[in-house]
Amino acid sequence: MTSNKKYKNLRKISIIASLILVIISPILFYLKSPVWYYPGVLGVWLLFDNLSHLRKNKTTLDLILKGDYKKFVILYLTLLLFGFLIEGIGSLLLKFWSYPKLWSYEPLSKLIFINTIGYLFWPSILMSFRETFNVLYSLLKNKVLSIVASMIIGIFIWEIPNTFSKDWIYKFPYSNMEIFNINIIIVIAWTILIISPLYIYKILNIKS
């Protein structure tokens, strides 16, 4: 099998995987599973990665499919560290949000395992933000509009369902203003979630 044919086959597999994961996620949401977004994170990343690929962009998944494993590992660890910083500062230090369902698992070994897995998904969701932006930028040709549109998509996929499931609870002092039951600070903070991975990719010299 030629490398090009192998690449195309792996791309097809990733598309199928993305659809399966994206379907599993709302099923788990319906079943009130507190880990419904775990498969969703991977599925959304693979989905937008393939959409970005169709727009002729170089994508994150290309690093794996084309054998640039070292760069992918460096990217993954950098995004993981960034995810740790977000959780460490926002959740643990400032207590702006919490995960009551994830933090209620027993015994302690299960709690640690489930929550550790959650941290490991941070790079995937940040990768999905980067690919979402690239898809939109290839269509809109405007960075500001692409960032705003990426924010709207991210909020629709992740924050809107959470207004019903309450898997993570926000507590912001001095701010009660909401849009669709989502605190305005969260809406604004999504600019950081979208822009930060773009800069991380740029620093690591991973081009699209």
PDB file of C-alpha atoms in Angstrom:
ATOM      1  CA  MET A   1       0.000   0.000   0.000  1.00  0.00           C
ATOM      2  CA  THR A   2       1.382   3.375  -1.014  1.00  0.00           C
ATOM      3  CA  SER A   3       1.827   6.035   1.654  1.00  0.00           C
ATOM      4  CA  ASN A   4      -0.754   8.274  -0.030  1.00  0.00           C
ATOM      5  CA  LYS A   5      -3.349   5.509  -0.110  1.00  0.00           C
ATOM      6  CA  LYS A   6      -2.594   4.637   3.512  1.00  0.00           C
ATOM      7  CA  TYR A   7      -3.023   8.285   4.460  1.00  0.00           C
ATOM      8  CA  LYS A   8      -6.408   8.463   2.733  1.00  0.00           C
ATOM      9  CA  ASN A   9      -7.560   5.252   4.423  1.00  0.00           C
ATOM     10  CA  LEU A  10      -6.521   6.531   7.838  1.00  0.00           C
ATOM     11  CA  ARG A  11      -8.373   9.764   7.123  1.00  0.00           C
ATOM     12  CA  LYS A  12     -11.525   7.773   6.333  1.00  0.00           C
ATOM     13  CA  ILE A  13     -11.129   5.819   9.572  1.00  0.00           C
ATOM     14  CA  SER A  14     -10.764   9.072  11.526  1.00  0.00           C
ATOM     15  CA  ILE A  15     -13.977  10.408   9.953  1.00  0.00           C
ATOM     16  CA  ILE A  16     -15.879   7.276  10.959  1.00  0.00           C
ATOM     17  CA  ALA A  17     -14.371   7.448  14.452  1.00  0.00           C
ATOM     18  CA  SER A  18     -15.381  11.096  14.804  1.00  0.00           C
ATOM     19  CA  LEU A  19     -18.986  10.340  13.874  1.00  0.00           C
ATOM     20  CA  ILE A  20     -19.167   7.404  16.289  1.00  0.00           C
ATOM     21  CA  LEU A  21     -17.744   9.468  19.146  1.00  0.00           C
ATOM     22  CA  VAL A  22     -20.000  12.434  18.381  1.00  0.00           C
ATOM     23  CA  ILE A  23     -23.012  10.098  18.494  1.00  0.00           C
ATOM     24  CA  ILE A  24     -21.909   8.392  21.725  1.00  0.00           C
ATOM     25  CA  SER A  25     -21.510  11.718  23.535  1.00  0.00           C
ATOM     26  CA  PRO A  26     -25.175  12.870  23.396  1.00  0.00           C
ATOM     27  CA  ILE A  27     -26.281   9.329  24.276  1.00  0.00           C
ATOM     28  CA  LEU A  28     -24.182   9.509  27.447  1.00  0.00           C
ATOM     29  CA  PHE A  29     -25.561  13.015  28.032  1.00  0.00           C
ATOM     30  CA  TYR A  30     -29.105  11.653  27.791  1.00  0.00           C
ATOM     31  CA  LEU A  31     -28.168   8.897  30.248  1.00  0.00           C
ATOM     32  CA  LYS A  32     -26.905  11.620  32.625  1.00  0.00           C
ATOM     33  CA  SER A  33     -23.340  10.334  32.602  1.00  0.00           C
ATOM     34  CA  PRO A  34     -20.906  12.915  34.048  1.00  0.00           C
ATOM     35  CA  VAL A  35     -18.311  11.856  31.459  1.00  0.00           C
ATOM     36  CA  TRP A  36     -20.537  12.481  28.421  1.00  0.00           C
ATOM     37  CA  TYR A  37     -18.094  15.057  27.053  1.00  0.00           C
ATOM     38  CA  TYR A  38     -15.054  12.742  27.145  1.00  0.00           C
ATOM     39  CA  PRO A  39     -15.872  10.983  23.829  1.00  0.00           C
ATOM     40  CA  GLY A  40     -17.330  14.251  22.578  1.00  0.00           C
ATOM     41  CA  VAL A  41     -14.011  16.047  22.948  1.00  0.00           C
ATOM     42  CA  LEU A  42     -12.217  13.496  20.773  1.00  0.00           C
ATOM     43  CA  GLY A  43     -15.083  13.308  18.307  1.00  0.00           C
ATOM     44  CA  VAL A  44     -15.339  17.074  17.852  1.00  0.00           C
ATOM     45  CA  TRP A  45     -11.579  17.367  17.384  1.00  0.00           C
ATOM     46  CA  LEU A  46     -11.505  14.638  14.723  1.00  0.00           C
ATOM     47  CA  LEU A  47     -14.587  16.094  13.035  1.00  0.00           C
ATOM     48  CA  PHE A  48     -13.194  19.621  12.717  1.00  0.00           C
ATOM     49  CA  ASP A  49      -9.739  18.267  11.899  1.00  0.00           C
ATOM     50  CA  ASN A  50     -11.207  16.493   8.889  1.00  0.00           C
ATOM     51  CA  LEU A  51     -13.272  19.537   7.918  1.00  0.00           C
ATOM     52  CA  SER A  52     -10.077  21.588   8.100  1.00  0.00           C
ATOM     53  CA  HIS A  53      -8.325  18.968   5.973  1.00  0.00           C
ATOM     54  CA  LEU A  54     -11.079  19.298   3.369  1.00  0.00           C
ATOM     55  CA  ARG A  55     -10.354  23.034   3.329  1.00  0.00           C
ATOM     56  CA  LYS A  56      -6.759  22.169   2.305  1.00  0.00           C
ATOM     57  CA  ASN A  57      -5.243  23.031   5.684  1.00  0.00           C
ATOM     58  CA  LYS A  58      -2.413  21.198   7.407  1.00  0.00           C
ATOM     59  CA  THR A  59      -4.040  19.802  10.527  1.00  0.00           C
ATOM     60  CA  THR A  60      -3.081  18.441  13.921  1.00  0.00           C
ATOM     61  CA  LEU A  61      -3.956  14.894  12.891  1.00  0.00           C
ATOM     62  CA  ASP A  62      -1.519  15.239  10.003  1.00  0.00           C
ATOM     63  CA  LEU A  63       1.315  15.234  12.537  1.00  0.00           C
ATOM     64  CA  ILE A  64       0.320  11.677  13.473  1.00  0.00           C
ATOM     65  CA  LEU A  65      -0.669  10.406  10.036  1.00  0.00           C
ATOM     66  CA  LYS A  66       2.499  11.738   8.442  1.00  0.00           C
ATOM     67  CA  GLY A  67       4.776  10.409  11.166  1.00  0.00           C
ATOM     68  CA  ASP A  68       5.830  13.621  12.874  1.00  0.00           C
ATOM     69  CA  TYR A  69       5.320  11.998  16.275  1.00  0.00           C
ATOM     70  CA  LYS A  70       7.892  14.094  18.105  1.00  0.00           C
ATOM     71  CA  LYS A  71       6.192  17.359  17.191  1.00  0.00           C
ATOM     72  CA  PHE A  72       2.789  15.904  18.105  1.00  0.00           C
ATOM     73  CA  VAL A  73       4.035  14.781  21.539  1.00  0.00           C
ATOM     74  CA  ILE A  74       5.548  18.222  22.192  1.00  0.00           C
ATOM     75  CA  LEU A  75       2.279  19.853  21.126  1.00  0.00           C
ATOM     76  CA  TYR A  76       0.209  17.483  23.257  1.00  0.00           C
ATOM     77  CA  LEU A  77       2.331  18.055  26.370  1.00  0.00           C
ATOM     78  CA  THR A  78       2.317  21.834  25.862  1.00  0.00           C
ATOM     79  CA  LEU A  79      -1.474  21.896  25.518  1.00  0.00           C
ATOM     80  CA  LEU A  80      -1.749  19.568  28.509  1.00  0.00           C
ATOM     81  CA  LEU A  81       0.339  21.958  30.582  1.00  0.00           C
ATOM     82  CA  PHE A  82      -1.850  24.847  29.455  1.00  0.00           C
ATOM     83  CA  GLY A  83      -4.923  22.844  30.467  1.00  0.00           C
ATOM     84  CA  PHE A  84      -3.373  22.213  33.892  1.00  0.00           C
ATOM     85  CA  LEU A  85      -2.776  25.950  34.274  1.00  0.00           C
ATOM     86  CA  ILE A  86      -6.375  26.763  33.379  1.00  0.00           C
ATOM     87  CA  GLU A  87      -7.756  24.210  35.837  1.00  0.00           C
ATOM     88  CA  GLY A  88      -5.197  24.989  38.513  1.00  0.00           C
ATOM     89  CA  ILE A  89      -5.796  28.729  38.480  1.00  0.00           C
ATOM     90  CA  GLY A  90      -9.487  28.905  37.579  1.00  0.00           C
ATOM     91  CA  SER A  91     -10.850  25.887  39.415  1.00  0.00           C
ATOM     92  CA  LEU A  92      -8.507  24.957  42.256  1.00  0.00           C
ATOM     93  CA  LEU A  93      -7.038  28.366  43.187  1.00  0.00           C
ATOM     94  CA  LEU A  94      -9.743  30.922  42.379  1.00  0.00           C
ATOM     95  CA  LYS A  95     -12.610  28.404  42.612  1.00  0.00           C
ATOM     96  CA  PHE A  96     -14.419  29.969  39.666  1.00  0.00           C
ATOM     97  CA  TRP A  97     -15.810  26.565  38.699  1.00  0.00           C
ATOM     98  CA  SER A  98     -16.102  23.048  40.085  1.00  0.00           C
ATOM     99  CA  TYR A  99     -17.085  19.556  38.948  1.00  0.00           C
ATOM    100  CA  PRO A 100     -19.435  18.263  41.669  1.00  0.00           C
ATOM    101  CA  LYS A 101     -20.331  15.067  39.824  1.00  0.00           C
ATOM    102  CA  LEU A 102     -16.768  14.146  38.862  1.00  0.00           C
ATOM    103  CA  TRP A 103     -15.540  14.971  42.364  1.00  0.00           C
ATOM    104  CA  SER A 104     -18.166  12.754  44.002  1.00  0.00           C
ATOM    105  CA  TYR A 105     -16.849   9.420  42.695  1.00  0.00           C
ATOM    106  CA  GLU A 106     -16.008   6.723  45.217  1.00  0.00           C
ATOM    107  CA  PRO A 107     -13.717   5.082  46.133  1.00  0.00           C
ATOM    108  CA  LEU A 108     -10.802   7.505  45.977  1.00  0.00           C
ATOM    109  CA  SER A 109      -8.970   5.416  43.361  1.00  0.00           C
ATOM    110  CA  LYS A 110     -11.935   5.721  40.974  1.00  0.00           C
ATOM    111  CA  LEU A 111     -12.194   9.464  41.619  1.00  0.00           C
ATOM    112  CA  ILE A 112      -8.505   9.952  40.808  1.00  0.00           C
ATOM    113  CA  PHE A 113      -8.724   7.781  37.682  1.00  0.00           C
ATOM    114  CA  ILE A 114     -11.831   9.481  36.233  1.00  0.00           C
ATOM    115  CA  ASN A 115     -10.537  12.990  36.875  1.00  0.00           C
ATOM    116  CA  THR A 116      -7.047  12.199  35.554  1.00  0.00           C
ATOM    117  CA  ILE A 117      -8.608  10.999  32.306  1.00  0.00           C
ATOM    118  CA  GLY A 118     -10.474  14.296  32.131  1.00  0.00           C
ATOM    119  CA  TYR A 119      -7.230  16.279  32.335  1.00  0.00           C
ATOM    120  CA  LEU A 120      -5.747  14.166  29.547  1.00  0.00           C
ATOM    121  CA  PHE A 121      -8.538  15.303  27.226  1.00  0.00           C
ATOM    122  CA  TRP A 122      -7.587  18.987  27.539  1.00  0.00           C
ATOM    123  CA  PRO A 123      -5.189  18.877  24.542  1.00  0.00           C
ATOM    124  CA  SER A 124      -7.913  17.378  22.336  1.00  0.00           C
ATOM    125  CA  ILE A 125     -10.408  20.134  23.060  1.00  0.00           C
ATOM    126  CA  LEU A 126      -7.759  22.820  22.456  1.00  0.00           C
ATOM    127  CA  MET A 127      -6.830  21.086  19.197  1.00  0.00           C
ATOM    128  CA  SER A 128     -10.498  21.177  18.197  1.00  0.00           C
ATOM    129  CA  PHE A 129     -10.612  24.946  18.822  1.00  0.00           C
ATOM    130  CA  ARG A 130      -7.621  25.462  16.547  1.00  0.00           C
ATOM    131  CA  GLU A 131      -9.142  23.370  13.763  1.00  0.00           C
ATOM    132  CA  THR A 132     -12.533  25.055  14.165  1.00  0.00           C
ATOM    133  CA  PHE A 133     -10.862  28.430  13.739  1.00  0.00           C
ATOM    134  CA  ASN A 134      -8.959  27.246  10.659  1.00  0.00           C
ATOM    135  CA  VAL A 135     -12.136  25.941   9.024  1.00  0.00           C
ATOM    136  CA  LEU A 136     -13.939  29.220   9.648  1.00  0.00           C
ATOM    137  CA  TYR A 137     -10.981  31.371   8.647  1.00  0.00           C
ATOM    138  CA  SER A 138     -10.718  29.516   5.337  1.00  0.00           C
ATOM    139  CA  LEU A 139     -14.339  30.493   4.715  1.00  0.00           C
ATOM    140  CA  LEU A 140     -14.610  33.963   6.270  1.00  0.00           C
ATOM    141  CA  LYS A 141     -11.087  35.258   5.548  1.00  0.00           C
ATOM    142  CA  ASN A 142     -11.343  37.423   8.653  1.00  0.00           C
ATOM    143  CA  LYS A 143      -9.577  36.543  11.915  1.00  0.00           C
ATOM    144  CA  VAL A 144     -11.884  38.470  14.241  1.00  0.00           C
ATOM    145  CA  LEU A 145     -15.040  37.028  12.707  1.00  0.00           C
ATOM    146  CA  SER A 146     -13.482  33.558  12.755  1.00  0.00           C
ATOM    147  CA  ILE A 147     -12.648  33.868  16.462  1.00  0.00           C
ATOM    148  CA  VAL A 148     -16.168  35.054  17.291  1.00  0.00           C
ATOM    149  CA  ALA A 149     -17.731  32.289  15.198  1.00  0.00           C
ATOM    150  CA  SER A 150     -15.446  29.711  16.868  1.00  0.00           C
ATOM    151  CA  MET A 151     -16.548  30.995  20.265  1.00  0.00           C
ATOM    152  CA  ILE A 152     -20.208  30.661  19.322  1.00  0.00           C
ATOM    153  CA  ILE A 153     -19.718  27.098  18.077  1.00  0.00           C
ATOM    154  CA  GLY A 154     -17.759  26.133  21.194  1.00  0.00           C
ATOM    155  CA  ILE A 155     -20.341  27.642  23.525  1.00  0.00           C
ATOM    156  CA  PHE A 156     -23.154  25.909  21.637  1.00  0.00           C
ATOM    157  CA  ILE A 157     -21.424  22.508  21.780  1.00  0.00           C
ATOM    158  CA  TRP A 158     -20.174  22.620  25.397  1.00  0.00           C
ATOM    159  CA  GLU A 159     -21.746  25.373  27.486  1.00  0.00           C
ATOM    160  CA  ILE A 160     -25.368  25.129  26.350  1.00  0.00           C
ATOM    161  CA  PRO A 161     -25.681  21.401  27.235  1.00  0.00           C
ATOM    162  CA  ASN A 162     -24.054  22.097  30.597  1.00  0.00           C
ATOM    163  CA  THR A 163     -26.811  24.565  31.470  1.00  0.00           C
ATOM    164  CA  PHE A 164     -29.036  21.481  31.670  1.00  0.00           C
ATOM    165  CA  SER A 165     -26.635  18.847  33.038  1.00  0.00           C
ATOM    166  CA  LYS A 166     -24.723  21.075  35.499  1.00  0.00           C
ATOM    167  CA  ASP A 167     -21.595  18.920  35.185  1.00  0.00           C
ATOM    168  CA  TRP A 168     -19.465  21.963  35.919  1.00  0.00           C
ATOM    169  CA  ILE A 169     -20.723  24.809  38.082  1.00  0.00           C
ATOM    170  CA  TYR A 170     -19.502  28.390  37.710  1.00  0.00           C
ATOM    171  CA  LYS A 171     -19.217  30.816  40.624  1.00  0.00           C
ATOM    172  CA  PHE A 172     -18.099  34.299  39.634  1.00  0.00           C
ATOM    173  CA  PRO A 173     -18.203  37.104  42.207  1.00  0.00           C
ATOM    174  CA  TYR A 174     -19.707  40.442  41.204  1.00  0.00           C
ATOM    175  CA  SER A 175     -21.172  39.134  37.959  1.00  0.00           C
ATOM    176  CA  ASN A 176     -24.754  37.959  37.504  1.00  0.00           C
ATOM    177  CA  MET A 177     -25.230  39.017  33.889  1.00  0.00           C
ATOM    178  CA  GLU A 178     -26.068  36.012  31.697  1.00  0.00           C
ATOM    179  CA  ILE A 179     -26.657  35.157  28.059  1.00  0.00           C
ATOM    180  CA  PHE A 180     -28.739  32.003  27.563  1.00  0.00           C
ATOM    181  CA  ASN A 181     -28.091  31.113  31.233  1.00  0.00           C
ATOM    182  CA  ILE A 182     -24.327  31.435  30.701  1.00  0.00           C
ATOM    183  CA  ASN A 183     -22.420  34.004  32.741  1.00  0.00           C
ATOM    184  CA  ILE A 184     -21.077  36.834  30.586  1.00  0.00           C
ATOM    185  CA  ILE A 185     -17.587  36.245  31.996  1.00  0.00           C
ATOM    186  CA  ILE A 186     -17.638  32.719  30.546  1.00  0.00           C
ATOM    187  CA  VAL A 187     -18.642  34.075  27.150  1.00  0.00           C
ATOM    188  CA  ILE A 188     -15.748  36.551  27.251  1.00  0.00           C
ATOM    189  CA  ALA A 189     -13.334  33.896  28.572  1.00  0.00           C
ATOM    190  CA  TRP A 190     -13.968  31.820  25.461  1.00  0.00           C
ATOM    191  CA  THR A 191     -11.775  34.277  23.563  1.00  0.00           C
ATOM    192  CA  ILE A 192      -8.848  32.942  25.619  1.00  0.00           C
ATOM    193  CA  LEU A 193      -9.793  29.343  24.856  1.00  0.00           C
ATOM    194  CA  ILE A 194      -9.877  30.048  21.121  1.00  0.00           C
ATOM    195  CA  ILE A 195      -6.881  32.363  20.815  1.00  0.00           C
ATOM    196  CA  SER A 196      -4.467  30.567  23.179  1.00  0.00           C
ATOM    197  CA  PRO A 197      -4.045  27.363  21.134  1.00  0.00           C
ATOM    198  CA  LEU A 198      -3.493  29.473  18.021  1.00  0.00           C
ATOM    199  CA  TYR A 199      -0.524  31.130  19.700  1.00  0.00           C
ATOM    200  CA  ILE A 200       0.759  27.831  21.079  1.00  0.00           C
ATOM    201  CA  TYR A 201       0.752  26.329  17.570  1.00  0.00           C
ATOM    202  CA  LYS A 202       2.531  29.434  16.302  1.00  0.00           C
ATOM    203  CA  ILE A 203       5.192  29.270  19.024  1.00  0.00           C
ATOM    204  CA  LEU A 204       5.790  25.591  18.234  1.00  0.00           C
ATOM    205  CA  ASN A 205       5.993  26.468  14.518  1.00  0.00           C
ATOM    206  CA  ILE A 206       3.110  24.202  13.547  1.00  0.00           C
ATOM    207  CA  LYS A 207       1.606  25.758  10.469  1.00  0.00           C
ATOM    208  CA  SER A 208      -1.751  25.341   8.836  1.00  0.00           C
TER     209      SER A 208
END
